[in-house]
Coordinates of N, CA and C in Angstrom, one line a residue:
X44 N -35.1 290.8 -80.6 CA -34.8 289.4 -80.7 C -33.5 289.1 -79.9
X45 N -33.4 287.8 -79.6 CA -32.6 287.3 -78.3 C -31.2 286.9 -79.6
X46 N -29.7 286.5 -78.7 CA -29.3 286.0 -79.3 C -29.3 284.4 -78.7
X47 N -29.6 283.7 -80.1 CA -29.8 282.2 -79.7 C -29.1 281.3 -78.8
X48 N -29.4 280.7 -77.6 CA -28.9 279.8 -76.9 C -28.0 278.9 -77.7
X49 N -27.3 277.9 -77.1 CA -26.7 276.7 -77.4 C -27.7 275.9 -77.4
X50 N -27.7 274.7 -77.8 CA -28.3 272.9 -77.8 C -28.5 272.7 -76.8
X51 N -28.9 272.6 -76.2 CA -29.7 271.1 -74.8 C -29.4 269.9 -75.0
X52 N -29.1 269.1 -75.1 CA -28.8 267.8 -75.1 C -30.3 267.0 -74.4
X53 N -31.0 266.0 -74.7 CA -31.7 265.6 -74.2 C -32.0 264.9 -73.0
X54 N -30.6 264.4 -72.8 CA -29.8 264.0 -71.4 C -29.4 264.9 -70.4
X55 N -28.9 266.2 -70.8 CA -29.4 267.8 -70.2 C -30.2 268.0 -69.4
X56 N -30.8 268.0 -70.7 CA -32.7 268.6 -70.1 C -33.1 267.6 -69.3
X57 N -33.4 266.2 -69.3 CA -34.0 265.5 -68.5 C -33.7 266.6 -66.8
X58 N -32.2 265.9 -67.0 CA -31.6 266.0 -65.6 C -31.9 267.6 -65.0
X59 N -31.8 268.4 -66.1 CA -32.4 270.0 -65.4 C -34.0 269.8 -65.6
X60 N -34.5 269.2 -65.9 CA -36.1 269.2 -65.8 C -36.1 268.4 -64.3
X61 N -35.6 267.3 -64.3 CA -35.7 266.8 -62.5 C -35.0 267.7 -61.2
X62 N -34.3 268.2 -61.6 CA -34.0 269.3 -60.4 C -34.7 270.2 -60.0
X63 N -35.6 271.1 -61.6 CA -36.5 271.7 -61.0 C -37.7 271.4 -60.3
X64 N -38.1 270.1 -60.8 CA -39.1 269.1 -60.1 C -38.7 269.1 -58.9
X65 N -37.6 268.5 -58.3 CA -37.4 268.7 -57.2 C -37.3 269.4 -56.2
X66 N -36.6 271.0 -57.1 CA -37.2 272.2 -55.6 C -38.6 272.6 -56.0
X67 N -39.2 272.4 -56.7 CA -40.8 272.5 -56.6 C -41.5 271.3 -55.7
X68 N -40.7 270.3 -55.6 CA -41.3 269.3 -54.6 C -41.0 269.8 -52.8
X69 N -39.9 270.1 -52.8 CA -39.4 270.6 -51.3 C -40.0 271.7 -51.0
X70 N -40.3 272.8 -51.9 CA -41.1 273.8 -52.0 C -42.3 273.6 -51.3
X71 N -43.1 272.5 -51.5 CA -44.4 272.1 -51.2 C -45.1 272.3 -52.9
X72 N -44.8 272.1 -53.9 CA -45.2 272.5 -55.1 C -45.2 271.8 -55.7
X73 N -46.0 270.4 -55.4 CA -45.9 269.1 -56.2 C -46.5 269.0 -58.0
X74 N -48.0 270.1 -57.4 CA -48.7 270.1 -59.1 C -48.7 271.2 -59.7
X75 N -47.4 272.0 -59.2 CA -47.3 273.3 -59.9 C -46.7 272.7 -61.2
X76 N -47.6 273.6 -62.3 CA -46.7 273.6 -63.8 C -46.0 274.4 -63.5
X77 N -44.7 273.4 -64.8 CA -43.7 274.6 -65.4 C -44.1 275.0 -66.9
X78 N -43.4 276.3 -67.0 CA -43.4 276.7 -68.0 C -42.1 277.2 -68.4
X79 N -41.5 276.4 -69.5 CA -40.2 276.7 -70.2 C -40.4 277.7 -70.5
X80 N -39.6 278.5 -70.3 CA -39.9 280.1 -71.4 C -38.2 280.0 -72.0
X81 N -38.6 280.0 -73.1 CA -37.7 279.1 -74.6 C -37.1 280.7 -75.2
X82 N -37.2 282.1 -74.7 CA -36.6 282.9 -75.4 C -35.1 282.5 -75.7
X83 N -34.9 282.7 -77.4 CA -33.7 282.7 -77.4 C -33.5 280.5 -77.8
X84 N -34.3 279.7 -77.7 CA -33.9 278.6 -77.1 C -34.4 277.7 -78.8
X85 N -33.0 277.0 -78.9 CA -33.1 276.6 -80.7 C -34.3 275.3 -80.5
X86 N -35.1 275.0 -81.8 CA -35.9 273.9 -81.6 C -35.6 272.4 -81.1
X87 N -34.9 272.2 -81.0 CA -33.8 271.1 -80.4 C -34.2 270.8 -79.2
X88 N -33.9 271.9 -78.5 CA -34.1 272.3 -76.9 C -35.4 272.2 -76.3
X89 N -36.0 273.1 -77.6 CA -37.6 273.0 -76.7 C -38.2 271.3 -77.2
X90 N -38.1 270.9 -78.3 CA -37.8 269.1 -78.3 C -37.8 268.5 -77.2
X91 N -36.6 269.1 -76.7 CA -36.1 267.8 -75.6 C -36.8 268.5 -74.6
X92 N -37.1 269.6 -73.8 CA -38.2 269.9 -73.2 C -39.3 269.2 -72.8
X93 N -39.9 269.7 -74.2 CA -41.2 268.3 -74.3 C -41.3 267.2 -74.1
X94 N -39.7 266.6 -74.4 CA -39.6 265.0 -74.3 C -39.7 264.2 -72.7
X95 N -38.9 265.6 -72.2 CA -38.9 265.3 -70.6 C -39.5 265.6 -70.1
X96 N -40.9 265.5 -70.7 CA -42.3 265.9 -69.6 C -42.9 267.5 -69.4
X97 N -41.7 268.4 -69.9 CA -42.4 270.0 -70.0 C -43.4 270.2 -71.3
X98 N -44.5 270.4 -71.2 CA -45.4 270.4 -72.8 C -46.1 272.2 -72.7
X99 N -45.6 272.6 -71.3 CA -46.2 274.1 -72.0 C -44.7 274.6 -72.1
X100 N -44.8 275.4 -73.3 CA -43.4 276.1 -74.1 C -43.7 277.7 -74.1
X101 N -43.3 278.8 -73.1 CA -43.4 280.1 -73.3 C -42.6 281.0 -74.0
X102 N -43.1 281.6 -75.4 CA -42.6 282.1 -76.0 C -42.7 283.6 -75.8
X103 N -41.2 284.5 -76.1 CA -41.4 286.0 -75.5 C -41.8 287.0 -76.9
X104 N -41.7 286.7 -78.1 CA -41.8 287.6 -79.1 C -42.2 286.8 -80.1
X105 N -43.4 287.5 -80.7 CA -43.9 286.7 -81.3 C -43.6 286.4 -82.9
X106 N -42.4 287.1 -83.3 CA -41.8 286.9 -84.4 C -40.6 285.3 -84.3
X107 N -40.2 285.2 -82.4 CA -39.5 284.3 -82.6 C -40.5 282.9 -82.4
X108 N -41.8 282.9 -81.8 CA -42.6 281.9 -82.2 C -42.9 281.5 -83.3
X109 N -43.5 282.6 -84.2 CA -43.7 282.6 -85.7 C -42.7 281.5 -86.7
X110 N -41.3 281.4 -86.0 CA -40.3 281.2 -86.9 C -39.6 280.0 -85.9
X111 N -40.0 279.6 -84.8 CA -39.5 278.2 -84.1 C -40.6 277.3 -84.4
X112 N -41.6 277.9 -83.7 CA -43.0 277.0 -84.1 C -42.8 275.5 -85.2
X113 N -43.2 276.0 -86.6 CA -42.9 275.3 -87.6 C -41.7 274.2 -87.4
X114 N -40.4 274.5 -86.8 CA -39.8 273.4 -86.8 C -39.7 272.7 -85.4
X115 N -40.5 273.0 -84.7 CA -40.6 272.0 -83.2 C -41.4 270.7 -83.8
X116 N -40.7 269.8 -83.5 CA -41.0 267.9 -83.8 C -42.3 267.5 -82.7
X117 N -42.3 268.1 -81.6 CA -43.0 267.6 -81.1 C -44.3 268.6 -81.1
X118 N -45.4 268.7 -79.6 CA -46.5 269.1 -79.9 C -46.5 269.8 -78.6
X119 N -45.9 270.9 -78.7 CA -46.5 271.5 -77.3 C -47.5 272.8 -76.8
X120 N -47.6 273.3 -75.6 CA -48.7 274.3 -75.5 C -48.1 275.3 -75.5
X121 N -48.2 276.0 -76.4 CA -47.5 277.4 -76.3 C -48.1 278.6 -75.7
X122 N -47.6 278.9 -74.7 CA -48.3 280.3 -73.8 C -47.1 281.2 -74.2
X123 N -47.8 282.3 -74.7 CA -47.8 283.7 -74.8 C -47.2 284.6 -73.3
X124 N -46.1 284.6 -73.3 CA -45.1 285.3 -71.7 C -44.7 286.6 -71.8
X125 N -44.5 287.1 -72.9 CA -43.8 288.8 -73.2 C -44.7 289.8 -73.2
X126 N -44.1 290.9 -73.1 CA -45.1 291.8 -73.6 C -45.7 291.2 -74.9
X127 N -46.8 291.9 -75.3 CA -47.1 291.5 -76.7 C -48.0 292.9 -77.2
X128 N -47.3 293.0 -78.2 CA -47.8 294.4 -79.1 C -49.1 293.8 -79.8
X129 N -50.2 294.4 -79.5 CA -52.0 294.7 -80.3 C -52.0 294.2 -81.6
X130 N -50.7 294.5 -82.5 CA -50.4 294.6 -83.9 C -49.8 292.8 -84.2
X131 N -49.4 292.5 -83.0 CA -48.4 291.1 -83.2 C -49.8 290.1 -83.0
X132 N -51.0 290.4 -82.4 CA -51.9 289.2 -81.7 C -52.2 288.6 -82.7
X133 N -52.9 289.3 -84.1 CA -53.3 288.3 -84.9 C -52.4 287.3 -85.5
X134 N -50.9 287.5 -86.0 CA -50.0 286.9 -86.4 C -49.9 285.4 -85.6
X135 N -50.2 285.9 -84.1 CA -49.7 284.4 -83.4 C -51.2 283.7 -83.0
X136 N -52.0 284.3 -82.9 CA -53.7 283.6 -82.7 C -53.8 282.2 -82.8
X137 N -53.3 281.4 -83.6 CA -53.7 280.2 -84.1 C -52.7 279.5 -83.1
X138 N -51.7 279.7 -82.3 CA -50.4 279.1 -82.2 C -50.7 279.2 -80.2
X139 N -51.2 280.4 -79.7 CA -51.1 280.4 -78.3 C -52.3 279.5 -77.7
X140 N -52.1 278.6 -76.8 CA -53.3 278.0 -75.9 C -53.4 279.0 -74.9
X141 N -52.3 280.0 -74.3 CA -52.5 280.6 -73.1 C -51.8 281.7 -73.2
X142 N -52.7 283.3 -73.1 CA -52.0 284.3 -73.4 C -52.2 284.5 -71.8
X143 N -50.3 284.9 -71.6 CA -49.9 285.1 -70.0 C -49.8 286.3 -69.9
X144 N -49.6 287.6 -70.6 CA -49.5 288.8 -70.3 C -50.2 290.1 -70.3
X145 N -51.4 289.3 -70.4 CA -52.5 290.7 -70.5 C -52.6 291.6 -70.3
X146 N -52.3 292.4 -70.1 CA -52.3 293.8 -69.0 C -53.3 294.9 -69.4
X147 N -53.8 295.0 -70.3 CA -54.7 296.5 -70.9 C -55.8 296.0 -71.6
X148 N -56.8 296.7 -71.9 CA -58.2 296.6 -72.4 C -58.2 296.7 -73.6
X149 N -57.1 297.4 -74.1 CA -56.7 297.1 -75.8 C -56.2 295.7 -76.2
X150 N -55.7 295.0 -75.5 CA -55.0 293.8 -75.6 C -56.2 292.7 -75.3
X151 N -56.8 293.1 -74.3 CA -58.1 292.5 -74.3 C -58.8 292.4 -75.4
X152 N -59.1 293.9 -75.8 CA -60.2 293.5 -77.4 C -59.7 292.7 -78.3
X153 N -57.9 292.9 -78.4 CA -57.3 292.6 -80.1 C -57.7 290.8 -79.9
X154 N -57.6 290.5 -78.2 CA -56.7 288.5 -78.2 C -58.7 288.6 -78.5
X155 N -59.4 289.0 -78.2 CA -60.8 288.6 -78.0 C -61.2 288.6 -79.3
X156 N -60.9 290.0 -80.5 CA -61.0 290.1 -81.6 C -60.3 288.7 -82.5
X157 N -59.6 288.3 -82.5 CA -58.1 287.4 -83.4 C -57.9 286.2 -82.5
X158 N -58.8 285.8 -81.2 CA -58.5 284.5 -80.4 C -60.1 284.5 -79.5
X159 N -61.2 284.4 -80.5 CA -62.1 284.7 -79.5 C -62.4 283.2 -78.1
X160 N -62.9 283.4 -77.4 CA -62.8 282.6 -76.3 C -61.5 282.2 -75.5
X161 N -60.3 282.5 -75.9 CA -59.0 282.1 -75.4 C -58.8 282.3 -74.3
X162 N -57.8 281.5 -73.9 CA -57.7 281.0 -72.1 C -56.6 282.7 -71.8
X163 N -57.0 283.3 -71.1 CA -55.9 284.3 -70.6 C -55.7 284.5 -69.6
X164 N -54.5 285.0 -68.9 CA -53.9 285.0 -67.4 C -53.7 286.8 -67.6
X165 N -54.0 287.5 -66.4 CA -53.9 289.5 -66.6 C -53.0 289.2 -65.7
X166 N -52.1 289.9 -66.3 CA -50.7 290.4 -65.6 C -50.9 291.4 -64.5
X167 N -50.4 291.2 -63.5 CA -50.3 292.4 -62.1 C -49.2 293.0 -62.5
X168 N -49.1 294.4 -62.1 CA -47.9 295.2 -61.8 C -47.3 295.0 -60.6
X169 N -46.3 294.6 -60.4 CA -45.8 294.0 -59.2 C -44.6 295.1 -59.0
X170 N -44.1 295.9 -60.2 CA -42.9 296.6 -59.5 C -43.2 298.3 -59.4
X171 N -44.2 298.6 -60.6 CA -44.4 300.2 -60.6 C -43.8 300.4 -61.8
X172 N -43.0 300.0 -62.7 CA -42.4 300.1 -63.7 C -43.0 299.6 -64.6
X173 N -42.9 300.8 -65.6 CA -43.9 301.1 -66.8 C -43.5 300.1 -67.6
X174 N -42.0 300.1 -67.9 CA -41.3 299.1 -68.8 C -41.6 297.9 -68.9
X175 N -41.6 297.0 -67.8 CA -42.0 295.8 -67.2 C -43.3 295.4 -67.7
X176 N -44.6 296.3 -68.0 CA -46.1 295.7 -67.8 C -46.6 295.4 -66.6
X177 N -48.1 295.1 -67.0 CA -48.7 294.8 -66.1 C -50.0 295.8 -65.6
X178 N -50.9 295.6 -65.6 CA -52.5 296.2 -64.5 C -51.9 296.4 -63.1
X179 N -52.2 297.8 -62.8 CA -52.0 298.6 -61.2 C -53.0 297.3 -60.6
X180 N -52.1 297.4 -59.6 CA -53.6 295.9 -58.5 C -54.7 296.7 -58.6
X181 N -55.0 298.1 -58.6 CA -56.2 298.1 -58.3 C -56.9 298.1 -59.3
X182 N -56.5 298.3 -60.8 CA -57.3 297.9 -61.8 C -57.5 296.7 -62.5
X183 N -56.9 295.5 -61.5 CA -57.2 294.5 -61.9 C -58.6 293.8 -62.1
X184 N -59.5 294.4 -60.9 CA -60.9 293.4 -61.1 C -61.5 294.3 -62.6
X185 N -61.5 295.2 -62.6 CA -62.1 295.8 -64.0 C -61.6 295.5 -65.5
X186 N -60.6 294.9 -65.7 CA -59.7 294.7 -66.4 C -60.2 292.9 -66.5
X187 N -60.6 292.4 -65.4 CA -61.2 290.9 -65.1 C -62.5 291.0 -66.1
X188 N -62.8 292.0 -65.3 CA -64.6 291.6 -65.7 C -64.6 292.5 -67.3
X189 N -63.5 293.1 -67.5 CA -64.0 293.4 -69.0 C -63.4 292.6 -70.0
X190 N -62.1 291.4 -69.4 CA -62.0 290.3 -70.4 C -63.4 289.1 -70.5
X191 N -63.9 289.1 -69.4 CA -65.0 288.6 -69.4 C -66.2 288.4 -70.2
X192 N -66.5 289.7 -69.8 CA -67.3 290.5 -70.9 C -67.1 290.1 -72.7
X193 N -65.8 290.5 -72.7 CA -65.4 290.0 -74.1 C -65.3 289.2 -74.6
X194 N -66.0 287.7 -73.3 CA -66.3 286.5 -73.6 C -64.5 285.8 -73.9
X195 N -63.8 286.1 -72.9 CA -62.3 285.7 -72.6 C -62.4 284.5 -71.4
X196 N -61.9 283.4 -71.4 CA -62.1 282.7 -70.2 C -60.8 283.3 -69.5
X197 N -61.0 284.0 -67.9 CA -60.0 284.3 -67.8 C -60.0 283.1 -66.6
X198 N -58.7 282.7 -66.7 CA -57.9 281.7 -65.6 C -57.1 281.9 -64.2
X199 N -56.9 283.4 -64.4 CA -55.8 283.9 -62.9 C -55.4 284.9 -63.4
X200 N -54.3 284.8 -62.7 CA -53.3 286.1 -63.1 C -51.8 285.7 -62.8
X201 N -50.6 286.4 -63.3 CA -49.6 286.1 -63.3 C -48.7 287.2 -62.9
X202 N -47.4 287.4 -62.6 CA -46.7 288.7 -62.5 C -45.4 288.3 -62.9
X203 N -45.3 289.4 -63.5 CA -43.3 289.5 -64.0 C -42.5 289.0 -62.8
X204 N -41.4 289.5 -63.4 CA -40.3 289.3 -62.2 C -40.1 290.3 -61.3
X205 N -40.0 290.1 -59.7 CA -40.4 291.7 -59.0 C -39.1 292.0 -58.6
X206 N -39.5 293.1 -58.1 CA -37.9 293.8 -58.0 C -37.1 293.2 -57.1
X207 N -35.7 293.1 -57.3 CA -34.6 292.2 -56.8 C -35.2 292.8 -54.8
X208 N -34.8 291.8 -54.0 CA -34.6 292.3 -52.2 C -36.5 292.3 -52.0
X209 N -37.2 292.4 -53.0 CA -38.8 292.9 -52.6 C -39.3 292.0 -51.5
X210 N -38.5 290.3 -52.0 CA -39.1 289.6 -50.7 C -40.5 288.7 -51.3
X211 N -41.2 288.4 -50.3 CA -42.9 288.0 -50.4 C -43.8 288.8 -51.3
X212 N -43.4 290.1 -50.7 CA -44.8 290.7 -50.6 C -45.9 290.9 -51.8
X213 N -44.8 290.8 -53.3 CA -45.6 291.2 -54.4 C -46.4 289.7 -54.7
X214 N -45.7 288.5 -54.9 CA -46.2 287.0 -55.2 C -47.6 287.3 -53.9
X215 N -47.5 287.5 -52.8 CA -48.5 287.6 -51.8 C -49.6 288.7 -52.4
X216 N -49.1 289.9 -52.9 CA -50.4 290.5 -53.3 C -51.4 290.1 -54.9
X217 N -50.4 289.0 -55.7 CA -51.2 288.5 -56.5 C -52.0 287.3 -55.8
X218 N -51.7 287.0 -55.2 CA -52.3 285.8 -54.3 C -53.4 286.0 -53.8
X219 N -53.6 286.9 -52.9 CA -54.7 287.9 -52.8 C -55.8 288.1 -53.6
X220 N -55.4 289.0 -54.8 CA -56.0 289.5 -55.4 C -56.6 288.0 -56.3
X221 N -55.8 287.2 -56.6 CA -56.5 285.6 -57.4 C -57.6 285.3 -56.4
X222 N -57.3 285.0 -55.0 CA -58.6 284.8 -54.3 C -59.8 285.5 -54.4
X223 N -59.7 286.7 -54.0 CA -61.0 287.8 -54.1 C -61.4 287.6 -55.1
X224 N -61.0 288.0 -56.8 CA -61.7 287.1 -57.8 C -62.3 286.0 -57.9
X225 N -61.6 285.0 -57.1 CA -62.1 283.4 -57.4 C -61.4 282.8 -58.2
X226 N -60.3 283.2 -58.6 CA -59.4 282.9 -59.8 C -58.4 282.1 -59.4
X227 N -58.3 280.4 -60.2 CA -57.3 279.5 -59.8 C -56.0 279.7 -59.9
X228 N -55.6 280.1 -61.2 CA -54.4 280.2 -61.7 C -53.5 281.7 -60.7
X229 N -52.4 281.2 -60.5 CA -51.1 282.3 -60.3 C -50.0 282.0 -60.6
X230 N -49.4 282.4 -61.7 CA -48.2 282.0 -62.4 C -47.3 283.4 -61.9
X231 N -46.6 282.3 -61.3 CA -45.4 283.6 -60.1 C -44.2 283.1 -60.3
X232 N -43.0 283.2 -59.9 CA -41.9 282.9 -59.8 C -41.1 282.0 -61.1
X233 N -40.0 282.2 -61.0 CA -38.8 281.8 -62.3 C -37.4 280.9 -61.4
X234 N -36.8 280.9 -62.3 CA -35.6 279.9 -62.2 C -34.9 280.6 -60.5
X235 N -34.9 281.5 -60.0 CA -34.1 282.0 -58.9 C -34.9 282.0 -57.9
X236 N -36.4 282.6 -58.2 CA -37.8 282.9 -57.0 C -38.6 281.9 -57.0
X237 N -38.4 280.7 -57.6 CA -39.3 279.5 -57.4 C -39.9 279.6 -56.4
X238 N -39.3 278.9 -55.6 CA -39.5 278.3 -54.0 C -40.3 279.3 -53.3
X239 N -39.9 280.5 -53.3 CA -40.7 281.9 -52.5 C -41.9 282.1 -53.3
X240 N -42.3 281.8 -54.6 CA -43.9 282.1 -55.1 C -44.2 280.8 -54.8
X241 N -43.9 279.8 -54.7 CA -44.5 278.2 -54.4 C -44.8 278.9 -53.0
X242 N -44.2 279.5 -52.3 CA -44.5 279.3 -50.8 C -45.6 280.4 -51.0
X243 N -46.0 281.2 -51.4 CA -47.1 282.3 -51.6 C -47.9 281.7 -52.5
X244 N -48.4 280.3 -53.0 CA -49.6 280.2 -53.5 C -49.4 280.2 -55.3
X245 N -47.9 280.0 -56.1 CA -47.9 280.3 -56.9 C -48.6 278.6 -57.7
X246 N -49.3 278.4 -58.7 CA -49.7 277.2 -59.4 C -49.2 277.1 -60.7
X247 N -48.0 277.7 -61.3 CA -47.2 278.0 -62.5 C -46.0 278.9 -62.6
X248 N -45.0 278.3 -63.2 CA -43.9 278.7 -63.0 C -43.1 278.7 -64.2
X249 N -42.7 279.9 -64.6 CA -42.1 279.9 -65.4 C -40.2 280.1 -65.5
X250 N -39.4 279.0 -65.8 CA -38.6 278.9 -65.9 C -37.4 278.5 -67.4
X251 N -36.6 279.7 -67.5 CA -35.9 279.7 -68.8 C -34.5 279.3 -68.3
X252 N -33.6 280.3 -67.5 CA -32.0 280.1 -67.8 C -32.2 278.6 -67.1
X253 N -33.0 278.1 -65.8 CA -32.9 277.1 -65.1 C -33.1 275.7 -66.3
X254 N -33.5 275.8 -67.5 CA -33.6 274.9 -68.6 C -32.7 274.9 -69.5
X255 N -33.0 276.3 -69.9 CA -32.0 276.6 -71.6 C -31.0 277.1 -71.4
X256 N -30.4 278.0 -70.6 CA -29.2 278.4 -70.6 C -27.8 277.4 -69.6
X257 N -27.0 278.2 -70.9 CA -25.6 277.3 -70.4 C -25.6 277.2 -68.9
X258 N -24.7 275.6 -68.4 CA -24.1 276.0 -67.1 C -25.5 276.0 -66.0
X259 N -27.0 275.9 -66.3 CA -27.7 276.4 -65.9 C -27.7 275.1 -64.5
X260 N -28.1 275.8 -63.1 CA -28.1 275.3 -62.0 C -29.2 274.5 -61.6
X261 N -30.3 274.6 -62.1 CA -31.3 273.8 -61.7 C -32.4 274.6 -62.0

């Protein structure tokens, strides 16, 4: 568990919600979503989130959704961003519209077992690191077609954050690989790599310190 952010002010948020609009606009990233990823971020915040036009809310643990959820005023789409333990899926079932971190065929059965038909995004391995998550690219199409199978609507695919200096190349090999599937969705880039996954094809973005945290730049 995170230690909790400070308040947002709703006057805040607006103004950091239009900044990020705007390097997703210069970007060339006009209908990319964002996605707040609220780790750490008190209900207040994700509130005013909502207020300013962000309505998907990514949550990293599903104990801290379990226990914000309930007091968020407003109504938003909560996608599933963290790793997520097999043992945690049923607990948050009712509460995700979009599980973003799929990566394994165990995780597949549990969301398919405890969220049958649910929208999911399979995570790529974009750095090689175990810690991180994520499906080797090359076991992504099997990993496709067996959420499929499980009667999963799968939507794309997404990747962590790739290693600092890597550049293009990993946002470009999810890019890739969403084509050859047929697959719309590619949720790439955060508050620092925006602009470089907009520029590689990314259609979702997930951004935390650039919202919730202090001081935060845009």
């Amino acid at each position: 568990m995170t230690v909790p952010e400070p308040a947002v002010t709703e006057e805040e948020m607006a103004s950091r919600v239009g900044a990020v609009r705007r390097r997703l606009v210069a970007a060339g990233g006009t209908d990319v979503r964002i996605v707040a990823a609220a780790k750490g971020a008190p209900s207040s915040s994700i509130d005013a989130a909502v207020r300013a036009g962000v309505t998907d809310i990514g949550a990293s643990y599903a104990q801290e959704l379990l226990a914000v959820a309930p007091v968020v005023t407003e109504s938003p789409r909560w996608h599933f961003i963290g790793r997520l333990q097999t043992n945690k899926v049923r607990q948050v079932a009712a509460l995700v519209v979009l599980w973003q971190s799929v990566d394994r065929a165990r995780l597949v059965d549990e969301v398919a077992r405890h969220a049958p038909g649910a929208a999911v995004l399979i995570q790529v391995d974009v750095t090689g690191d175990p810690a991180k998550g994520g499906c080797p690219p090359e076991s992504v199409p099997e990993l496709v077609a067996r959420a499929v199978q499980a009667g999963l609507e799968v939507r794309g695919l997404m990747a962590g954050p790739p290693t600092p200096g890597s550049g293009p190349g990993p946002f470009r090999l999810v890019s890739r690989l969403a084509d050859e599937l047929g697959l719309v969705e590619r949720c790439m880039g955060m508050t620092d790599d925006l602009e470089l996954a907009v520029g590689e094809g990314s259609t979702m973005v997930r951004v935390g310190r650039g919202l919730f945290r202090p001081h935060a730049a845009g």
